[in-house]
Short mmCIF file of C-alpha atoms and ligand atoms in Angstrom, two decimals:
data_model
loop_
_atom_site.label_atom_id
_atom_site.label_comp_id
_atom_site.label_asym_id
_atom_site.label_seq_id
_atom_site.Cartn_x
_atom_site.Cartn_y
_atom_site.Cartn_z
CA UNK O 1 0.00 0.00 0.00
CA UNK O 2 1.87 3.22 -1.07
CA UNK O 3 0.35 6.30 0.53
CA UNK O 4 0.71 9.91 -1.24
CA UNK O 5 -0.68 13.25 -0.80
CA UNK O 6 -4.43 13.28 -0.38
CA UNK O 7 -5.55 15.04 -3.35
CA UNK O 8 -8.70 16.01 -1.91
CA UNK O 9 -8.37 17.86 1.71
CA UNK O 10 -4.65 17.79 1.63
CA UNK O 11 -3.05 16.12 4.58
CA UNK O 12 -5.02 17.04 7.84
CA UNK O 13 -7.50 14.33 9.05
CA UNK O 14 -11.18 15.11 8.37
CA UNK O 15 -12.14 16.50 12.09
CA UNK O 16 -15.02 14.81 13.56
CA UNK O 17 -18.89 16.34 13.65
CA UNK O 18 -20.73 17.78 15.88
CA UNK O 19 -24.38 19.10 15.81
CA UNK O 20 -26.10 19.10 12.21
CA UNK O 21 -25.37 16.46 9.67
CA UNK O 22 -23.48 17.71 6.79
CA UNK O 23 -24.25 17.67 2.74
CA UNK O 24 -21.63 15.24 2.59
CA UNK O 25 -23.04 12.79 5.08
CA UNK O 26 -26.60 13.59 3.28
CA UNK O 27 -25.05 12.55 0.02
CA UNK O 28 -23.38 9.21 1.58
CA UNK O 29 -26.71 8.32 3.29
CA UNK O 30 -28.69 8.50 -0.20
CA UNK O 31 -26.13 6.14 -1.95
CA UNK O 32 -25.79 3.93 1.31
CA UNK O 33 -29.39 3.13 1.59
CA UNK O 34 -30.81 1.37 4.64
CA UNK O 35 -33.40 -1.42 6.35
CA UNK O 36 -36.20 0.65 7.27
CA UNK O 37 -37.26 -0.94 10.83
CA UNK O 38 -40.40 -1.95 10.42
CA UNK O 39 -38.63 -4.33 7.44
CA UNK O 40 -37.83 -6.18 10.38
CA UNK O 41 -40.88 -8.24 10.63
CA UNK O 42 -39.37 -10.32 7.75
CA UNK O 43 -37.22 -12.86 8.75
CA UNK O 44 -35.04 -12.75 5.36
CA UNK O 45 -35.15 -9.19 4.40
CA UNK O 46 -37.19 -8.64 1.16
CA UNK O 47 -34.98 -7.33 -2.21
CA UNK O 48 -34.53 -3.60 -1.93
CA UNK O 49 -34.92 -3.58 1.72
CA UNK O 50 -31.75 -5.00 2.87
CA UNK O 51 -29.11 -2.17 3.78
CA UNK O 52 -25.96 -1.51 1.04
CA UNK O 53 -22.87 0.19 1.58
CA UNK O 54 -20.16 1.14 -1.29
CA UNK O 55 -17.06 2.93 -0.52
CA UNK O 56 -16.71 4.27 -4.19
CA UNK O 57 -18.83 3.51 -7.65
CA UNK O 58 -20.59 0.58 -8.48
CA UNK O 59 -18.74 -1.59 -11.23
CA UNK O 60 -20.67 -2.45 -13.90
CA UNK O 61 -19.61 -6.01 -14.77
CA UNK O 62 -20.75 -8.18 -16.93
CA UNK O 63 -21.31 -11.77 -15.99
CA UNK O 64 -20.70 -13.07 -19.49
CA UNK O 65 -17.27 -11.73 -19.74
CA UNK O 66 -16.70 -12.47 -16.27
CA UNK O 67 -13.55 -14.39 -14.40
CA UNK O 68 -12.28 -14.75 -11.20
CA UNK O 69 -8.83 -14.66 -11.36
CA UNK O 70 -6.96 -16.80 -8.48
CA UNK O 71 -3.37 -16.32 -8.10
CA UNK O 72 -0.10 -15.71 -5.89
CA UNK O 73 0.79 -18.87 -3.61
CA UNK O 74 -0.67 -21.38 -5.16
CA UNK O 75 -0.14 -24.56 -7.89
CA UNK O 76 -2.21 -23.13 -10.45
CA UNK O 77 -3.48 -19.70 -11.36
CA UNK O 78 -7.38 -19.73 -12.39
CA UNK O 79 -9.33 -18.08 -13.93
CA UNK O 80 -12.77 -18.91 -13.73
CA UNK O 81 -15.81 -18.01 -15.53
CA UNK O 82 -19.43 -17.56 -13.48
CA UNK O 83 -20.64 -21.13 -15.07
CA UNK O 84 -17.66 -23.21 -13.73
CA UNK O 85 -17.71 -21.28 -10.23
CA UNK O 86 -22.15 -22.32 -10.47
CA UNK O 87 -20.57 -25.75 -11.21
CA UNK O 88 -18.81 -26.27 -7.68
CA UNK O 89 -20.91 -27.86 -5.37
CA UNK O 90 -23.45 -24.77 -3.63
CA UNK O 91 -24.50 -23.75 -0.03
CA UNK O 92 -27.17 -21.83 0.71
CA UNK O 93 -26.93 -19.66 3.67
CA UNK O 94 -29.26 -17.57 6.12
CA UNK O 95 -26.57 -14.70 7.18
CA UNK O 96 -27.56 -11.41 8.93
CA UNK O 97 -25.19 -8.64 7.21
CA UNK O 98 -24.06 -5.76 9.62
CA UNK O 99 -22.30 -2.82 8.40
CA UNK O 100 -19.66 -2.30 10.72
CA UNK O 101 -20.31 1.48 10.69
CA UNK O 102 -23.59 1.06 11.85
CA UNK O 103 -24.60 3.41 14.88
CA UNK O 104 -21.98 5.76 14.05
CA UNK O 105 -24.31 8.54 13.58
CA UNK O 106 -25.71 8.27 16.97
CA UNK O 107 -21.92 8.59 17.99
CA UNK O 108 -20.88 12.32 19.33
CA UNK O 109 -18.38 13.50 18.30
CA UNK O 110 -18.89 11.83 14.90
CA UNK O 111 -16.56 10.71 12.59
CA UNK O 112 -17.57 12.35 8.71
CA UNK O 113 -18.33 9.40 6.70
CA UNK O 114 -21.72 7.28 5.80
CA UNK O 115 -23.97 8.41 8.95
CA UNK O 116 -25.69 5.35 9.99
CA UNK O 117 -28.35 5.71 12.96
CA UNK O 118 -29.36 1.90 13.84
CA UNK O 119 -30.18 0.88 10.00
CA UNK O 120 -26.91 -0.55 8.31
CA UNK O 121 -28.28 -4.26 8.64
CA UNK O 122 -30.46 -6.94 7.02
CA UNK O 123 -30.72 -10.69 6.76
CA UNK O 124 -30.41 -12.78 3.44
CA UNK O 125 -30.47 -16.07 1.80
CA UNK O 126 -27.14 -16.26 0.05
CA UNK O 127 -26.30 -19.11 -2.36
CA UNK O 128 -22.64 -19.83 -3.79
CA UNK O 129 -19.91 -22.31 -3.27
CA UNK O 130 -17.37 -22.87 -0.50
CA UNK O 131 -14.72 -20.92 -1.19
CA UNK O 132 -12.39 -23.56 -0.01
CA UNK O 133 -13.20 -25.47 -3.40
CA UNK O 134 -11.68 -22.30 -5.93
CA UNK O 135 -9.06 -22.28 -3.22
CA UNK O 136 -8.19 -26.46 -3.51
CA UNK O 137 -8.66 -26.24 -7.40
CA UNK O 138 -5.40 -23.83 -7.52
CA UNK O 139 -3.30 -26.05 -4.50
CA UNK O 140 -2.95 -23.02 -1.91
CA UNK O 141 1.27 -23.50 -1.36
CA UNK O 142 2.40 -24.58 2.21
CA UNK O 143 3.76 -21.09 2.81
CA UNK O 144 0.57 -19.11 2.38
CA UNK O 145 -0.95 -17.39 5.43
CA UNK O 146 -3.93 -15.18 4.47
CA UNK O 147 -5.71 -15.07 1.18
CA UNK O 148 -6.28 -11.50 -0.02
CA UNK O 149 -9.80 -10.55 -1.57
CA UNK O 150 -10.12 -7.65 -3.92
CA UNK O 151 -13.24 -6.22 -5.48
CA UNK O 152 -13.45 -4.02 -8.98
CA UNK O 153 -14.08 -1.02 -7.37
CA UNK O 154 -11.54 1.81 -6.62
CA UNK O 155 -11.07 4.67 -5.33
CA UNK O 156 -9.33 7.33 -2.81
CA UNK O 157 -9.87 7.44 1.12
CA UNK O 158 -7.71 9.43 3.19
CA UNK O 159 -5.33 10.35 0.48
CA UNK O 160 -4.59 6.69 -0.09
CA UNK O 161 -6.30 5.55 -3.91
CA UNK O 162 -7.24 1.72 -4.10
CA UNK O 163 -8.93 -1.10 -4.84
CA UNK O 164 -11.34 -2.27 -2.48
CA UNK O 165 -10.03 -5.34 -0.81
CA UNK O 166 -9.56 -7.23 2.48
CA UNK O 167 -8.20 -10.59 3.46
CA UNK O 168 -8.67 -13.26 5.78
CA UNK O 169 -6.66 -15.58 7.49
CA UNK O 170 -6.08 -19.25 5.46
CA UNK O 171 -8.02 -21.02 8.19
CA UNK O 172 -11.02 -18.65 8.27
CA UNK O 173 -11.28 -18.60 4.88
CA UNK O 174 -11.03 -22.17 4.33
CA UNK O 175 -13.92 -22.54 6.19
CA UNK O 176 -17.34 -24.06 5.07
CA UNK O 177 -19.11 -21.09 5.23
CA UNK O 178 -17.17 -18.67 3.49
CA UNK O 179 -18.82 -18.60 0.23
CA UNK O 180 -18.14 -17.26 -3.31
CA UNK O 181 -21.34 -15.64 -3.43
CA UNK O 182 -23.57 -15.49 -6.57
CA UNK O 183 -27.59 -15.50 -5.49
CA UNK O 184 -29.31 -13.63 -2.63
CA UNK O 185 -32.75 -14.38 -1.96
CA UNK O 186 -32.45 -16.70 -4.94
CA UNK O 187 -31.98 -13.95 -7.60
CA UNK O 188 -28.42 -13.15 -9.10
CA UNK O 189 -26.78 -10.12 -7.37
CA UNK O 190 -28.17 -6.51 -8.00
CA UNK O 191 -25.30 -4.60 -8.66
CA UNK O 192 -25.34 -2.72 -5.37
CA UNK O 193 -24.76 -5.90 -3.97
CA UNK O 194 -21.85 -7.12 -5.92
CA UNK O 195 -22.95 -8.64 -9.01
CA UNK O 196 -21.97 -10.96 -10.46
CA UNK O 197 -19.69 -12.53 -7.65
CA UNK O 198 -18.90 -11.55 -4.05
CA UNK O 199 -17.66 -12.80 -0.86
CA UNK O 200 -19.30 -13.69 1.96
CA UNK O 201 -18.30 -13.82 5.08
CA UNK O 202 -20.43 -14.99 7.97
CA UNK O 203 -20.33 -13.98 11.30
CA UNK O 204 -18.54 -10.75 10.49
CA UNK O 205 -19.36 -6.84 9.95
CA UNK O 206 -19.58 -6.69 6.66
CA UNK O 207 -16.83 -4.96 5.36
CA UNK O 208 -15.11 -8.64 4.82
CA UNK O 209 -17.69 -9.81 2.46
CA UNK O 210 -15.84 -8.07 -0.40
CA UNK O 211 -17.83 -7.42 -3.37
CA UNK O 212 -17.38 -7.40 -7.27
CA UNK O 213 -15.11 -10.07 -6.63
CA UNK O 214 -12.31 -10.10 -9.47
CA UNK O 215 -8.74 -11.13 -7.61
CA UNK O 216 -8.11 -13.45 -4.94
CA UNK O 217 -4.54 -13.72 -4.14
CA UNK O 218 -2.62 -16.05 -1.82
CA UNK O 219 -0.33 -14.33 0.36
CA UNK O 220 3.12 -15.59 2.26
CA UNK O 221 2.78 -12.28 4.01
CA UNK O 222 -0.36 -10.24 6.07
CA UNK O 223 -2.29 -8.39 3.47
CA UNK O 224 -1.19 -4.77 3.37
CA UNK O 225 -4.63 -2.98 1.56
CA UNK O 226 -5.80 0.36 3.14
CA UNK O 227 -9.22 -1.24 4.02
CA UNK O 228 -7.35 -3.70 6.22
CA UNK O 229 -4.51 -1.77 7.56
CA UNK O 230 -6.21 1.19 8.05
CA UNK O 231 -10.12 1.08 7.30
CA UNK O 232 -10.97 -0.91 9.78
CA UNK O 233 -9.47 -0.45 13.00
CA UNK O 234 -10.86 0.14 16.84
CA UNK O 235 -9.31 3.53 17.69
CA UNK O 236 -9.74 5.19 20.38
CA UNK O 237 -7.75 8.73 19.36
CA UNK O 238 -5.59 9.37 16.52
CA UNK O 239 -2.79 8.19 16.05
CA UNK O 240 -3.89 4.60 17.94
CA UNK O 241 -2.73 1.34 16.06
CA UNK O 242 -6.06 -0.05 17.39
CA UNK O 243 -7.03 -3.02 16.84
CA UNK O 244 -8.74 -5.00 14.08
CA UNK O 245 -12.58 -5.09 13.61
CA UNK O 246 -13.80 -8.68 12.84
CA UNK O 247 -16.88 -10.46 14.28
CA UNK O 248 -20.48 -8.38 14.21
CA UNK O 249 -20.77 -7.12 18.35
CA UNK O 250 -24.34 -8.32 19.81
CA UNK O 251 -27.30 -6.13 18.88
CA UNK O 252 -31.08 -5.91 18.80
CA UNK O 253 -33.25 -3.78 17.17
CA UNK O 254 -37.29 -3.55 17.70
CA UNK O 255 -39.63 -2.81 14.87
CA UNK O 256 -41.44 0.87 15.92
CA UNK O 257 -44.72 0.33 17.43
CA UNK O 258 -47.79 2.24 16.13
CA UNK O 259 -47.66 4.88 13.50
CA UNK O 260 -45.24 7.55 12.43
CA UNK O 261 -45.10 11.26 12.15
CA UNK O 262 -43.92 11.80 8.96
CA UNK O 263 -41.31 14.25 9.44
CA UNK O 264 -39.68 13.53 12.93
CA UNK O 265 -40.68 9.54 12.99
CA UNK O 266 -42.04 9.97 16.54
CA UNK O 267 -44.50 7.39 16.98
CA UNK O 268 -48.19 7.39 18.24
CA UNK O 269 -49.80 4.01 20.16
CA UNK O 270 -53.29 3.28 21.69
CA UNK O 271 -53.35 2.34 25.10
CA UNK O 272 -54.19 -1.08 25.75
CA UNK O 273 -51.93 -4.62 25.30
CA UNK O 274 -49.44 -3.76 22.21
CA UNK O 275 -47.01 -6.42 20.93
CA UNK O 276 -43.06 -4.94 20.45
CA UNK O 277 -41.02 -7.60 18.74
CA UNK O 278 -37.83 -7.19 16.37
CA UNK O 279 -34.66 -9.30 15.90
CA UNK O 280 -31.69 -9.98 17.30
CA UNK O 281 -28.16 -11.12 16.46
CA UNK O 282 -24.36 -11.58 17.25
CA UNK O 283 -21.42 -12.35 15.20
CA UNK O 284 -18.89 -15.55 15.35
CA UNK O 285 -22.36 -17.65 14.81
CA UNK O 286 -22.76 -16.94 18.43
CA UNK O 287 -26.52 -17.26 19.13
CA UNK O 288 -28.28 -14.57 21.49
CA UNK O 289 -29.66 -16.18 24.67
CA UNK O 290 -31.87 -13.39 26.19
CA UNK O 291 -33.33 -10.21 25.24
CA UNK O 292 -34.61 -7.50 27.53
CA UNK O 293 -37.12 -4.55 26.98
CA UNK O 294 -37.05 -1.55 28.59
CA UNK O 295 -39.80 0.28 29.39
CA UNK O 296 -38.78 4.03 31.05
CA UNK O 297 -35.86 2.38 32.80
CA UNK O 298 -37.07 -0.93 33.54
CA UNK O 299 -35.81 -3.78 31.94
CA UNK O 300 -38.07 -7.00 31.42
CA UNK O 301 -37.28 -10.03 29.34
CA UNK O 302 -38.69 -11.01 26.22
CA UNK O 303 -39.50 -13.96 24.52
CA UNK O 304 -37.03 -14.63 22.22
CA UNK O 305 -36.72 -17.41 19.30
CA UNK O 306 -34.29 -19.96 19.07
CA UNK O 307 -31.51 -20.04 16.69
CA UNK O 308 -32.39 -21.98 13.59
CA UNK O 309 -29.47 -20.73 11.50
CA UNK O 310 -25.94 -20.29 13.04
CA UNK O 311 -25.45 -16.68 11.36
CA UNK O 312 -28.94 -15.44 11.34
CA UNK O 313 -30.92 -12.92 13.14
CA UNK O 314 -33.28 -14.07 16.15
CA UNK O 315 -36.76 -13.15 16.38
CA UNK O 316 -38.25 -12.15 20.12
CA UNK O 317 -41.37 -10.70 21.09
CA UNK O 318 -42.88 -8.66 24.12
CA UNK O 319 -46.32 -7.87 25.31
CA UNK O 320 -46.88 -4.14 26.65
CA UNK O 321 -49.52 -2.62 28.27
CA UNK O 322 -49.22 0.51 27.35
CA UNK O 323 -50.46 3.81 29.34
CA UNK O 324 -51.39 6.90 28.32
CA UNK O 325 -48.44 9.61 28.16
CA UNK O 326 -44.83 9.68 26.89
CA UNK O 327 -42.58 6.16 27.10
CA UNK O 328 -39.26 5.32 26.57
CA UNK O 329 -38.95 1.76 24.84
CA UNK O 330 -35.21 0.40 24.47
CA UNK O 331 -34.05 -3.53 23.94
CA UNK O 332 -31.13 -5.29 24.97
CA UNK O 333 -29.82 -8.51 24.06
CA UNK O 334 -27.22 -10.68 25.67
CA UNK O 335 -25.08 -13.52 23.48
CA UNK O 336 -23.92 -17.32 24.93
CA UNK O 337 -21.03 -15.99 25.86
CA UNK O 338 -22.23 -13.17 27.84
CA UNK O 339 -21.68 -10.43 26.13
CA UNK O 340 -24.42 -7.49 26.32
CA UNK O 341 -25.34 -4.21 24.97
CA UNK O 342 -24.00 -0.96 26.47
CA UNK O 343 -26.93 1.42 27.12
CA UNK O 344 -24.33 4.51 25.85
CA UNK O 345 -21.82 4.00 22.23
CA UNK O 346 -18.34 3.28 23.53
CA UNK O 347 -16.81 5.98 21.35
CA UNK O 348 -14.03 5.38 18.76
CA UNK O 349 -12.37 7.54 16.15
CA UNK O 350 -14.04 6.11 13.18
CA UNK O 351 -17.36 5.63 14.71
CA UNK O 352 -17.38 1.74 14.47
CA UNK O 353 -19.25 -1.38 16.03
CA UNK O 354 -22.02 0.96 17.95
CA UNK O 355 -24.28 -1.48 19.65
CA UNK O 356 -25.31 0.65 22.55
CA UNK O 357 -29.24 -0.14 22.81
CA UNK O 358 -31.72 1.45 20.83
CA UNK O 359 -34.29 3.82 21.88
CA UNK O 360 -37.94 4.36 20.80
CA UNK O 361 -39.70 7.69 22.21
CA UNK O 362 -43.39 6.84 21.97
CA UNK O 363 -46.45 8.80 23.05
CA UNK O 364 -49.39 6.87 24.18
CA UNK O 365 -52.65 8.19 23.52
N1 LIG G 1 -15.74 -4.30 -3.29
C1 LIG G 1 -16.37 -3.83 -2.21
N2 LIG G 1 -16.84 -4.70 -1.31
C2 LIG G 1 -17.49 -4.25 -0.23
C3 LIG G 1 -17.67 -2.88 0.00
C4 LIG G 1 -17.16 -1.98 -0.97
O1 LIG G 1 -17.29 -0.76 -0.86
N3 LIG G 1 -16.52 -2.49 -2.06
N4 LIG G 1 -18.31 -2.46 1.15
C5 LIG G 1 -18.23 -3.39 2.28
C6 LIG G 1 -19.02 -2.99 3.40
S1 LIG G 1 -18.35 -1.79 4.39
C7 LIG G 1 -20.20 -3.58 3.71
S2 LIG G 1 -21.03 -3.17 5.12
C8 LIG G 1 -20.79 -4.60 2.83
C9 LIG G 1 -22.19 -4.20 2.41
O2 LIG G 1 -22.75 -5.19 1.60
P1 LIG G 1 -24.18 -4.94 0.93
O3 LIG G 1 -24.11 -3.64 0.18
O4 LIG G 1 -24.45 -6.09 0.06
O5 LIG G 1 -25.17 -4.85 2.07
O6 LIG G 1 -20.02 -4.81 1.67
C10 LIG G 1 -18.62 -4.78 1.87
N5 LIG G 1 -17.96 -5.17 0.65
MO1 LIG G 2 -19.73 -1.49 6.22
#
């Protein structure tokens, strides 16, 4: 990775946000679009409803002309059309998709980039083939560490221009559910989602689940690319090597009860028995064991689904009678290994992995 002058804000950081979003964050937020929360309800979010999030601009590819091109540490270098990679034995998986940046607008100060509130997420039915079988057709060598992953899209962040790309270690990505991804929800891939051919990475944010897959490269060496280096990092001031982001942190989101104002998305609820439910999830495959509601402060637990599929989202449900006046919903969920919401973000320089609990203001009428 070679770093040079940034050509767009010369070489001072972007300073963090305060107060009103900017035209910049606007713009981000209409390309980036996002799961509107009542789209919860679904269990595998509908087409057009699951979140997307591109660094730079869609590639148009065409999946005729399309190859894969494996390469670096291995026996053989491939290149392989759509049809053979269709050919390899599939997997269909049910995989909740977090954007690691999710939450960061709700994070003060804020970092300037796509200005999530609790949105960046859906769930999908992805269908594609082991990776682990492109990677055995080329005979990974005995010296490789991490295979590399590098999508057709490029551009500048930071003053550093590149391809997309990230990597993974050999034994994570020679697992079974690391797919070469071509079908979500059945269909082939829209083009904001990576068409023809993208990774997918369970159990992680999804920055790993690199798409407009084009290169993947076997690597004696760690994987130097800007979004791995430096993209995605835990930092907690400037100038902090940080540490890595991987696996999605747990979170739960609750569909908004009642009906909206249209402007300020307040919401308005008869009094009387009114069921809150939404979805839950962690990352690793790591199933949630308990999810709590709060109602002004105090915290009761819901009924919550089991987990049918390792990397999807759980369903729970919770009955509230609800008085007249002005409430304060929030839910909470705890994973099997313990790990639980904070109720405020635990602030970082980039604004990633919020999962402080959401709040719902409601007025009861
Ligand atoms: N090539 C490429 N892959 C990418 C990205 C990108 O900008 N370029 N964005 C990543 C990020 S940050 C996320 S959250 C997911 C979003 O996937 P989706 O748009 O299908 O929801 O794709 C990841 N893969
Ligand atoms: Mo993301």
């Amino acid at each position: 990775m070679t770093a040079r002058a940034n050509p767009f804000f010369g070489r001072e950081p972007r300073p963090h946000l305060e107060g009103d979003f900017a035209r910049e964050e606007l713009a981000l937020a209409h390309r980036n679009s996002a799961l509107p929360l009542e789209a919860l309800a679904y269990d595998v979010t509908p087409l057009g409803l699951h979140y997307t999030l591109s660094h730079f601009d869609l590639p148009r590819l065409d999946a005729a002309g399309f190859r894969l091109a494996v390469g670096g540490r291995v026996a053989r270098t491939l290149s392989l059309t759509l049809d053979e990679i269709r050919r390899l034995p599939a997997r269909t998986l049910r995989v909740t998709l977090e954007c690691a940046g999710n939450g960061r607008g709700l994070m003060s100060p804020r970092y300037p980039s796509m200005p999530w509130l609790h949105e960046g997420v859906g769930t999908a039915e992805w269908t594609g083939t082991p990776l682990r079988h492109a990677l055995e057709q080329a005979g990974v060598a005995a010296d490789a560490s991490e295979i590399a992953f590098l999508g057709a899209d490029r551009g500048f962040d930071r003053g550093v221009e590149h391809d997309y790309g990230r990597s993974l270690k050999l034994a994570d990505a020679s697992s079974d559910d690391v797919l070469l991804a071509y079908a979500m929800n059945g269909a082939p891939l829209a083009p904001q989602h990576g068409s023809p051919l993208r990774l997918l990475v369970p159990g992680w944010y999804g920055m790993a689940s690199v798409k407009w897959l084009t290169r993947i490269e076997a690597l004696d060496r760690p994987f130097d690319g800007f979004q791995q280096v430096v993209g995605y990092r835990y930092r907690k001031f400037a100038g902090d090597p940080g540490v890595p982001i991987t696996f999605a942190k747990p979170k739960s989101l609750m569909a908004p009860p009642g009906i909206p104002d249209w402007f300020t998305r307040r919401r308005l609820v008869e009094q009387g028995e009114v069921t809150l439910a939404g979805r839950a999830w962690s990352g690793a495959g790591i199933a949630i064991v308990r999810v709590d509601v709060g109602v002004d402060g105090a915290w009761r637990e819901a009924a919550l689904e089991p987990q049918r599929d390792r990397f999807a989202w759980q369903g729970w449900r919770f009955e509230w009678r609800a008085i007249p006046g002005e409430h304060e919903l929030a839910v909470r969920a705890t994973d099997a290994t313990g790990a639980t919401q904070p109720l405020e973000p635990e602030w970082n320089t980039n604004g990633m992995g919020n999962n402080a609990v959401q709040r719902v203001q409601v007025t009861v009428r």
